[in-house]
PDB file of C-alpha atoms in Angstrom:
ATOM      1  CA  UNK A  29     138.763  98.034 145.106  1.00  0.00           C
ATOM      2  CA  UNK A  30     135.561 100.317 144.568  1.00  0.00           C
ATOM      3  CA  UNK A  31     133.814  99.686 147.547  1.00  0.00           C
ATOM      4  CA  UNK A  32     136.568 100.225 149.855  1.00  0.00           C
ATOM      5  CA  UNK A  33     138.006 103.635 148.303  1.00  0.00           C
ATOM      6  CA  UNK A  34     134.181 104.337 148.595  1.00  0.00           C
ATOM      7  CA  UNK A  35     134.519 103.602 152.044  1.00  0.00           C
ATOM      8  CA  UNK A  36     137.518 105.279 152.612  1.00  0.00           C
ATOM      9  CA  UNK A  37     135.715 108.427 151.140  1.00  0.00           C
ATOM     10  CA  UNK A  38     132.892 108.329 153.087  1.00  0.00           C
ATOM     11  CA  UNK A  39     135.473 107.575 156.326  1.00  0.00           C
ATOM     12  CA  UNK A  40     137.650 110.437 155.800  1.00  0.00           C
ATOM     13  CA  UNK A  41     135.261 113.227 155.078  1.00  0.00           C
ATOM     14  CA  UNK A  42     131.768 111.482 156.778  1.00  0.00           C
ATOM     15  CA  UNK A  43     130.085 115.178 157.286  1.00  0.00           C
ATOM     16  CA  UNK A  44     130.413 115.725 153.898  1.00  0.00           C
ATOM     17  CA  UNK A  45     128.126 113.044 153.396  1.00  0.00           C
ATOM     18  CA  UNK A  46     126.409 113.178 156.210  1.00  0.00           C
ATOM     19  CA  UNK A  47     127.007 110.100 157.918  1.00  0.00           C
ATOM     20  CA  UNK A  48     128.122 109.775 161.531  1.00  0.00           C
ATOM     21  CA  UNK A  49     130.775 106.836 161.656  1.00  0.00           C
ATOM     22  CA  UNK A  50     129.000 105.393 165.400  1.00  0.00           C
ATOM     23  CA  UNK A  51     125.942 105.258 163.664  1.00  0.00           C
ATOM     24  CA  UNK A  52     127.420 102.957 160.714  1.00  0.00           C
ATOM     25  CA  UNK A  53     127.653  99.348 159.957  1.00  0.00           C
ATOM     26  CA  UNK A  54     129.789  97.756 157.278  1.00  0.00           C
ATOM     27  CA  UNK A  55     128.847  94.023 156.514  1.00  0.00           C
ATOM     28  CA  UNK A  56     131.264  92.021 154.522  1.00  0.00           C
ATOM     29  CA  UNK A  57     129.772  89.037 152.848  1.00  0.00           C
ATOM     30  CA  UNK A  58     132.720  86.616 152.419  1.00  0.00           C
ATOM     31  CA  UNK A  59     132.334  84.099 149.727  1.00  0.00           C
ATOM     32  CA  UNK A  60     135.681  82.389 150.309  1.00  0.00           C
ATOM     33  CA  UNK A  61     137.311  83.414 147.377  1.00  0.00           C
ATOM     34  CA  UNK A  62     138.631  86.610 147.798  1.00  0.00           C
ATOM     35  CA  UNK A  63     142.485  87.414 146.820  1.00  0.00           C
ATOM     36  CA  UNK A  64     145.113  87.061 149.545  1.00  0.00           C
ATOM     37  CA  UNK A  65     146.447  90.558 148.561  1.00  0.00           C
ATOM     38  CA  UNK A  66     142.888  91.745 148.593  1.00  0.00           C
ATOM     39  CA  UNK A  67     142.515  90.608 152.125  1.00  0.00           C
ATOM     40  CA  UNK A  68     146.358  92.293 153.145  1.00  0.00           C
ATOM     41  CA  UNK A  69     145.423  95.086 151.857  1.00  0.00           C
ATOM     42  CA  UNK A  70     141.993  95.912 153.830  1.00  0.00           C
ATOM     43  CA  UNK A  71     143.288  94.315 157.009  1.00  0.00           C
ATOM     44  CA  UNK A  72     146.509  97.157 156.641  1.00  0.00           C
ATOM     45  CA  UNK A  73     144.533 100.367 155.100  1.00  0.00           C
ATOM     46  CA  UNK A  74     140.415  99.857 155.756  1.00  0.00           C
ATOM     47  CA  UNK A  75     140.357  97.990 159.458  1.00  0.00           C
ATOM     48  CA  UNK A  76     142.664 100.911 160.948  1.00  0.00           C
ATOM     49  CA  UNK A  77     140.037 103.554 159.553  1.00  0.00           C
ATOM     50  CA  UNK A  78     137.294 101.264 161.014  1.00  0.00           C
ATOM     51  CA  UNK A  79     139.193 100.918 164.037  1.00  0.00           C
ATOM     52  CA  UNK A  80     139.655 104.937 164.583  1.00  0.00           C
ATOM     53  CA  UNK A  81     136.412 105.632 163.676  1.00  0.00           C
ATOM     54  CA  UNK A  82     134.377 102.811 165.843  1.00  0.00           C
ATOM     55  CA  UNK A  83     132.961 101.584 162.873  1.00  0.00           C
ATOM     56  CA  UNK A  84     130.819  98.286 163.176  1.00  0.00           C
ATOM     57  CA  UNK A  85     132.171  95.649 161.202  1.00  0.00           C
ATOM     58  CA  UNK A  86     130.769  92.609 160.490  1.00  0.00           C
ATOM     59  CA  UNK A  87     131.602  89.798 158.323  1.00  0.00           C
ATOM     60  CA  UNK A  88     128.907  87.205 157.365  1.00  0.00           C
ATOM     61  CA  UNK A  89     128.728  84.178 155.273  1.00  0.00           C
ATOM     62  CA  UNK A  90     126.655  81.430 154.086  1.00  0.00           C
ATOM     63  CA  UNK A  91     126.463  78.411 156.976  1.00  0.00           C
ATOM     64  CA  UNK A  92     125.489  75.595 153.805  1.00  0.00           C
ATOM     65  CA  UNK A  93     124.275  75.130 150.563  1.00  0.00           C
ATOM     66  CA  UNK A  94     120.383  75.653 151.446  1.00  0.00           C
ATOM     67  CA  UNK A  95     119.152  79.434 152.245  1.00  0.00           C
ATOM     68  CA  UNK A  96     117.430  76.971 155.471  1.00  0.00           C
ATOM     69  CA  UNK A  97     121.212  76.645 156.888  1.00  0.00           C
ATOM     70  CA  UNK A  98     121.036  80.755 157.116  1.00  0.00           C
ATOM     71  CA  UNK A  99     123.983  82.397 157.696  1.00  0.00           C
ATOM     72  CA  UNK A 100     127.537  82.620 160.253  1.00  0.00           C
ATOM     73  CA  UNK A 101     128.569  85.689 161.547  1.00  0.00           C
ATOM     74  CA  UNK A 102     132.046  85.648 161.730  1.00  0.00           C
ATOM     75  CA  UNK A 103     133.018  88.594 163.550  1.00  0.00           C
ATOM     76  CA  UNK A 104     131.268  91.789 164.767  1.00  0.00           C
ATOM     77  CA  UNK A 105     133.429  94.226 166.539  1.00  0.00           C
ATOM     78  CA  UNK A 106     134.145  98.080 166.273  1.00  0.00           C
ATOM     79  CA  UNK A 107     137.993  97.081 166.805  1.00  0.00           C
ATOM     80  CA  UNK A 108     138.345  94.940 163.706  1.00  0.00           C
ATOM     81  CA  UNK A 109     141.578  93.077 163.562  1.00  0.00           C
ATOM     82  CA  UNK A 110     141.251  90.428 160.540  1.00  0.00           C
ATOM     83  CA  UNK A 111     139.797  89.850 157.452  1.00  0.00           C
ATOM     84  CA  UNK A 112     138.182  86.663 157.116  1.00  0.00           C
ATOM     85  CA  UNK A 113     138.605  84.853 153.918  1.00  0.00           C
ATOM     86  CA  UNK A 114     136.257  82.337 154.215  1.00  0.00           C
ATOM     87  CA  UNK A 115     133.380  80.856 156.184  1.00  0.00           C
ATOM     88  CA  UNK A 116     131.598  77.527 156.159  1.00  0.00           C
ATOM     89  CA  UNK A 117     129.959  77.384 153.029  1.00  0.00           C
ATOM     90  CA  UNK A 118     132.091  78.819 150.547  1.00  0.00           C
ATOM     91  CA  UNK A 119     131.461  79.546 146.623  1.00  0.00           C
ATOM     92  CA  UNK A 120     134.578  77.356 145.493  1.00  0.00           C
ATOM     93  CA  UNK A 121     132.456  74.697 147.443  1.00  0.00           C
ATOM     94  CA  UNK A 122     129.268  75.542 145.882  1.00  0.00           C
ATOM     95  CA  UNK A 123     130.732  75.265 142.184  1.00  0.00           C
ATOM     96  CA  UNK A 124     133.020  72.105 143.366  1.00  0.00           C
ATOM     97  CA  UNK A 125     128.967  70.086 144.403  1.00  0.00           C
ATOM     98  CA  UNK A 126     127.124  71.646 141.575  1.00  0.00           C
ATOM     99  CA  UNK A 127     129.853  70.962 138.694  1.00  0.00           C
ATOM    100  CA  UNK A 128     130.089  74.441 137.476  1.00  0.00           C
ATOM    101  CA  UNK A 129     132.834  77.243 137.207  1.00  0.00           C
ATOM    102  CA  UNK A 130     132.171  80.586 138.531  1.00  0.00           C
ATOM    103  CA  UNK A 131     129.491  82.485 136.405  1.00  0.00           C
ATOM    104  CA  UNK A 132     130.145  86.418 135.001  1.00  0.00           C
ATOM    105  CA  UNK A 133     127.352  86.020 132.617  1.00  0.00           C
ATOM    106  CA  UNK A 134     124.403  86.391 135.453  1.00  0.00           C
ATOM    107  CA  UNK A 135     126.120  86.638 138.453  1.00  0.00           C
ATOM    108  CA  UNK A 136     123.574  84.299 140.295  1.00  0.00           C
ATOM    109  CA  UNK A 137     127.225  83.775 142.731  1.00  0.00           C
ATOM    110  CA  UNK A 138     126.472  87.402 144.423  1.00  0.00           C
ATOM    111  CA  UNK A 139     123.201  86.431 144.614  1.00  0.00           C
ATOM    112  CA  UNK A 140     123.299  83.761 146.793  1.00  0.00           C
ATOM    113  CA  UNK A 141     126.594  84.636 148.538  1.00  0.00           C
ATOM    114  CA  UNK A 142     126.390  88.442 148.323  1.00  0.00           C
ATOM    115  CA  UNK A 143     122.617  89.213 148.496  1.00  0.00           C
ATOM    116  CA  UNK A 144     121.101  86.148 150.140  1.00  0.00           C
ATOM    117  CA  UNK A 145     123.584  86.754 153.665  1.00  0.00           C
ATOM    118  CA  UNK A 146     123.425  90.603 153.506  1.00  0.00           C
ATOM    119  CA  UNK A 147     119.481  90.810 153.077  1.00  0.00           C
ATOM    120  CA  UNK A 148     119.024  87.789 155.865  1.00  0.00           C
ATOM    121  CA  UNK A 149     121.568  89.864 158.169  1.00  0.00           C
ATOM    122  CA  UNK A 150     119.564  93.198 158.002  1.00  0.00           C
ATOM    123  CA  UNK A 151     116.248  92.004 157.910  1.00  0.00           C
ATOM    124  CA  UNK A 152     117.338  89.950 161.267  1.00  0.00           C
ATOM    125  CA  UNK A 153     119.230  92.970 163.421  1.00  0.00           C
ATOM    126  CA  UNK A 154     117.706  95.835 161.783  1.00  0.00           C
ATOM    127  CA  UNK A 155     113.586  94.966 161.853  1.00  0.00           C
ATOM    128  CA  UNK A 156     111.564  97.905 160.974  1.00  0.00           C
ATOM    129  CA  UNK A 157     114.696 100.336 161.541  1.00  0.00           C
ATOM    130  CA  UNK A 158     115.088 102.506 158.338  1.00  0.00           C
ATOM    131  CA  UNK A 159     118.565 102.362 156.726  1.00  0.00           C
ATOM    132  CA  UNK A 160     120.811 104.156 153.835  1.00  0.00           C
ATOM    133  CA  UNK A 161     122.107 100.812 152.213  1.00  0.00           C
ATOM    134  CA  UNK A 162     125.208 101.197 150.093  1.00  0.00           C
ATOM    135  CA  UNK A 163     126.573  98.109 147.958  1.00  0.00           C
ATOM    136  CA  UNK A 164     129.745  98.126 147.279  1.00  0.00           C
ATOM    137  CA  UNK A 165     131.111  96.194 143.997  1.00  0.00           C
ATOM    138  CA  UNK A 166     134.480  95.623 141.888  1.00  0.00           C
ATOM    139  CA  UNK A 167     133.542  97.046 139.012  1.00  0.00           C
ATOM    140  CA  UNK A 168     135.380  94.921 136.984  1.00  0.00           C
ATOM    141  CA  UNK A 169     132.729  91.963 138.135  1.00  0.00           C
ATOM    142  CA  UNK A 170     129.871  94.476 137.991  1.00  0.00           C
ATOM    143  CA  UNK A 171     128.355  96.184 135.395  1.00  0.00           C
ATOM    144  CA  UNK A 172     126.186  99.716 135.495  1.00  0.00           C
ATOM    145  CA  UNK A 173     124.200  99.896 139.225  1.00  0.00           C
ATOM    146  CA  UNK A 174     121.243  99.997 136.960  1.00  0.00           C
ATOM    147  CA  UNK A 175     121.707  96.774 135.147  1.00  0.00           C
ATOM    148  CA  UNK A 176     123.841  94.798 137.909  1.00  0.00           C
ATOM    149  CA  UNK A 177     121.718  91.505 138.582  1.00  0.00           C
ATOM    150  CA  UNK A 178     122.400  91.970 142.664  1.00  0.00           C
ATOM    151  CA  UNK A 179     120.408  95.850 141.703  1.00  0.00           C
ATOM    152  CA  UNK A 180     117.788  94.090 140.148  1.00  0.00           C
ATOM    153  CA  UNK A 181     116.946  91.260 142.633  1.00  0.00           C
ATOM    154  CA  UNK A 182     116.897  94.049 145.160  1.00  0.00           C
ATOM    155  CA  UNK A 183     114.951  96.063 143.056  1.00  0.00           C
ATOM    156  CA  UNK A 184     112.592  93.423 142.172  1.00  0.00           C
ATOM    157  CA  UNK A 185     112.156  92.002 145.900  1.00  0.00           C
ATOM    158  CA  UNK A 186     111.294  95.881 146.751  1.00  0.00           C
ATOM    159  CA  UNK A 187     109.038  95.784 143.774  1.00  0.00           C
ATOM    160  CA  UNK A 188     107.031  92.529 144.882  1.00  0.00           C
ATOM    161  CA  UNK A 189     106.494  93.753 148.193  1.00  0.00           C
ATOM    162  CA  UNK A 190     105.056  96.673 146.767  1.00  0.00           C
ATOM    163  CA  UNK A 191     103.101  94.491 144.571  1.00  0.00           C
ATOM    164  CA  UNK A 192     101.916  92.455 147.221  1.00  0.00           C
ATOM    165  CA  UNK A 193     101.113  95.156 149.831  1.00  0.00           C
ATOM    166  CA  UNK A 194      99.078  96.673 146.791  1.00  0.00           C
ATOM    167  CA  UNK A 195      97.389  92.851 145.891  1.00  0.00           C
ATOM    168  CA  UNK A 196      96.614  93.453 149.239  1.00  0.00           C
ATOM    169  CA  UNK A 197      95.029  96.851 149.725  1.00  0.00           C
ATOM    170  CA  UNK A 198      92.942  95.629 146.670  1.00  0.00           C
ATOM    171  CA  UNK A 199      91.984  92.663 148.111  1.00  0.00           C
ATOM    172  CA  UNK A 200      90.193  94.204 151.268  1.00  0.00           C
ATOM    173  CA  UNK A 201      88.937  97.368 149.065  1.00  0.00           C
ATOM    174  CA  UNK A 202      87.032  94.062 147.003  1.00  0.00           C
ATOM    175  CA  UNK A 203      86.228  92.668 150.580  1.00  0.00           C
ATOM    176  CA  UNK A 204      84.410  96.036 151.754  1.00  0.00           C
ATOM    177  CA  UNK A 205      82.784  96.462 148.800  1.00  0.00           C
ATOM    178  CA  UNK A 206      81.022  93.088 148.419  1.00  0.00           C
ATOM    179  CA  UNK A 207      79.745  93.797 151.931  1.00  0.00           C
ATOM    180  CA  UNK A 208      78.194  96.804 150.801  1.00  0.00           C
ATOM    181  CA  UNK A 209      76.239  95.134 147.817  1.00  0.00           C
ATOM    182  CA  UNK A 210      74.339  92.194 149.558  1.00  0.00           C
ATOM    183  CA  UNK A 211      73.384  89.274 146.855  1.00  0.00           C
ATOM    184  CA  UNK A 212      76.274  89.534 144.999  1.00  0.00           C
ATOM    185  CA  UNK A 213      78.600  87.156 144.649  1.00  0.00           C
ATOM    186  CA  UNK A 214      82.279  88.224 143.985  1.00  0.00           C
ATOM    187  CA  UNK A 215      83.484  87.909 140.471  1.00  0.00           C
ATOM    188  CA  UNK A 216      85.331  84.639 139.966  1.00  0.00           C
ATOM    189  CA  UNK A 217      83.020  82.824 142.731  1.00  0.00           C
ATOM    190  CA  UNK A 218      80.035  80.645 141.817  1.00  0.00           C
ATOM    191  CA  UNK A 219      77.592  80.110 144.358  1.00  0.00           C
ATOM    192  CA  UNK A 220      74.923  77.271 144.452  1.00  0.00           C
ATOM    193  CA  UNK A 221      75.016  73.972 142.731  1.00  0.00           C
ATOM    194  CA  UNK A 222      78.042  73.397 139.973  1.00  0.00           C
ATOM    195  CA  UNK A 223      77.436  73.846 136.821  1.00  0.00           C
ATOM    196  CA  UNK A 224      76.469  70.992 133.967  1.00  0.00           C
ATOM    197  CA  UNK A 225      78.565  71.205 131.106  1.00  0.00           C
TER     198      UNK A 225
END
């Protein structure tokens, strides 16, 4: 319910926010378990906005239980007509194979069903294109942005890339400098025969 009066804010008044409606792309990661009135209602009040406006819509989902099976994109259009409710892989599935009911304590669920198919999605059509990436939640199954576990796995992929591009830059700074100090071997390295203990 959040994310699509969101929506519908940023729809009615998109100057106000500065967002031009051709240049926007909503992705809808279906998990297969969403509520039929749920689905009505977006397919009677959000597609016709989407529709008017020539928004891109496009729903995704999981193609199988590995992250290796990648995802199925349902539908892309800018004339949306249906919501789908489910796709080939589907959460009920996930929890029916595993033996487990859905989770609220950790929400590893939006994780792999939510975060996993978004993030594969973008990284795939949008390479090396900046974006504005809003997620959109029900906030009874969400808690604070700032705490929310889908936040934090983006936050800490974002991080680790940092991390790495710095592990990185400090490698080769290490690399250039051992060049400049002939005789030396790097800490951590041994050179010549192994040692006796």
């Amino acid at each position: 319910m959040e994310s699509s009066a969101y929506l519908t804010e940023l729809l009615t008044a998109p100057e106000v926010h500065g967002i031009d409606p051709a240049n926007m792309v909503v992705l809808h990661a279906v998990v297969g378990s969403e509520f039929n009135d749920t689905l009505r209602d977006s397919e009677r009040f959000i597609l016709p906005l989407l529709r008017d406006r020539g928004v891109r819509l496009v729903q995704l989902s999981r193609r199988g239980p590995a992250e290796s099976d990648g995802i199925e994109i349902l539908d892309d259009t800018r004339r949306p007509r249906a919501m789908h409710s489910k796709g080939p892989w589907t959460l009920a599935q996930h929890n029916a194979v595993n033996g487990i009911t859905p989770q609220l304590s950790d929400r590893r669920c939006s994780l792999q069903f939510k975060g996993f198919v978004l993030d594969r999605f973008i990284l795939t059509a949008f390479p090396d294109r900046e974006y504005r990436h809003a997620i959109g939640y029900n906030r009874d199954l969400c808690c604070e942005f700032v705490t929310c576990p889908l936040s934090a796995y983006l936050g800490r992929k974002l991080r680790r890339q940092r991390s790495d591009a710095q592990r990185s830059t400090k490698a080769e700074a290490r690399s250039r400098s051992m060049l400049l100090r002939p005789g030396r071997a790097p800490t951590g390295h041994h050179t010549g025969s192994p040692r006796k203990s």
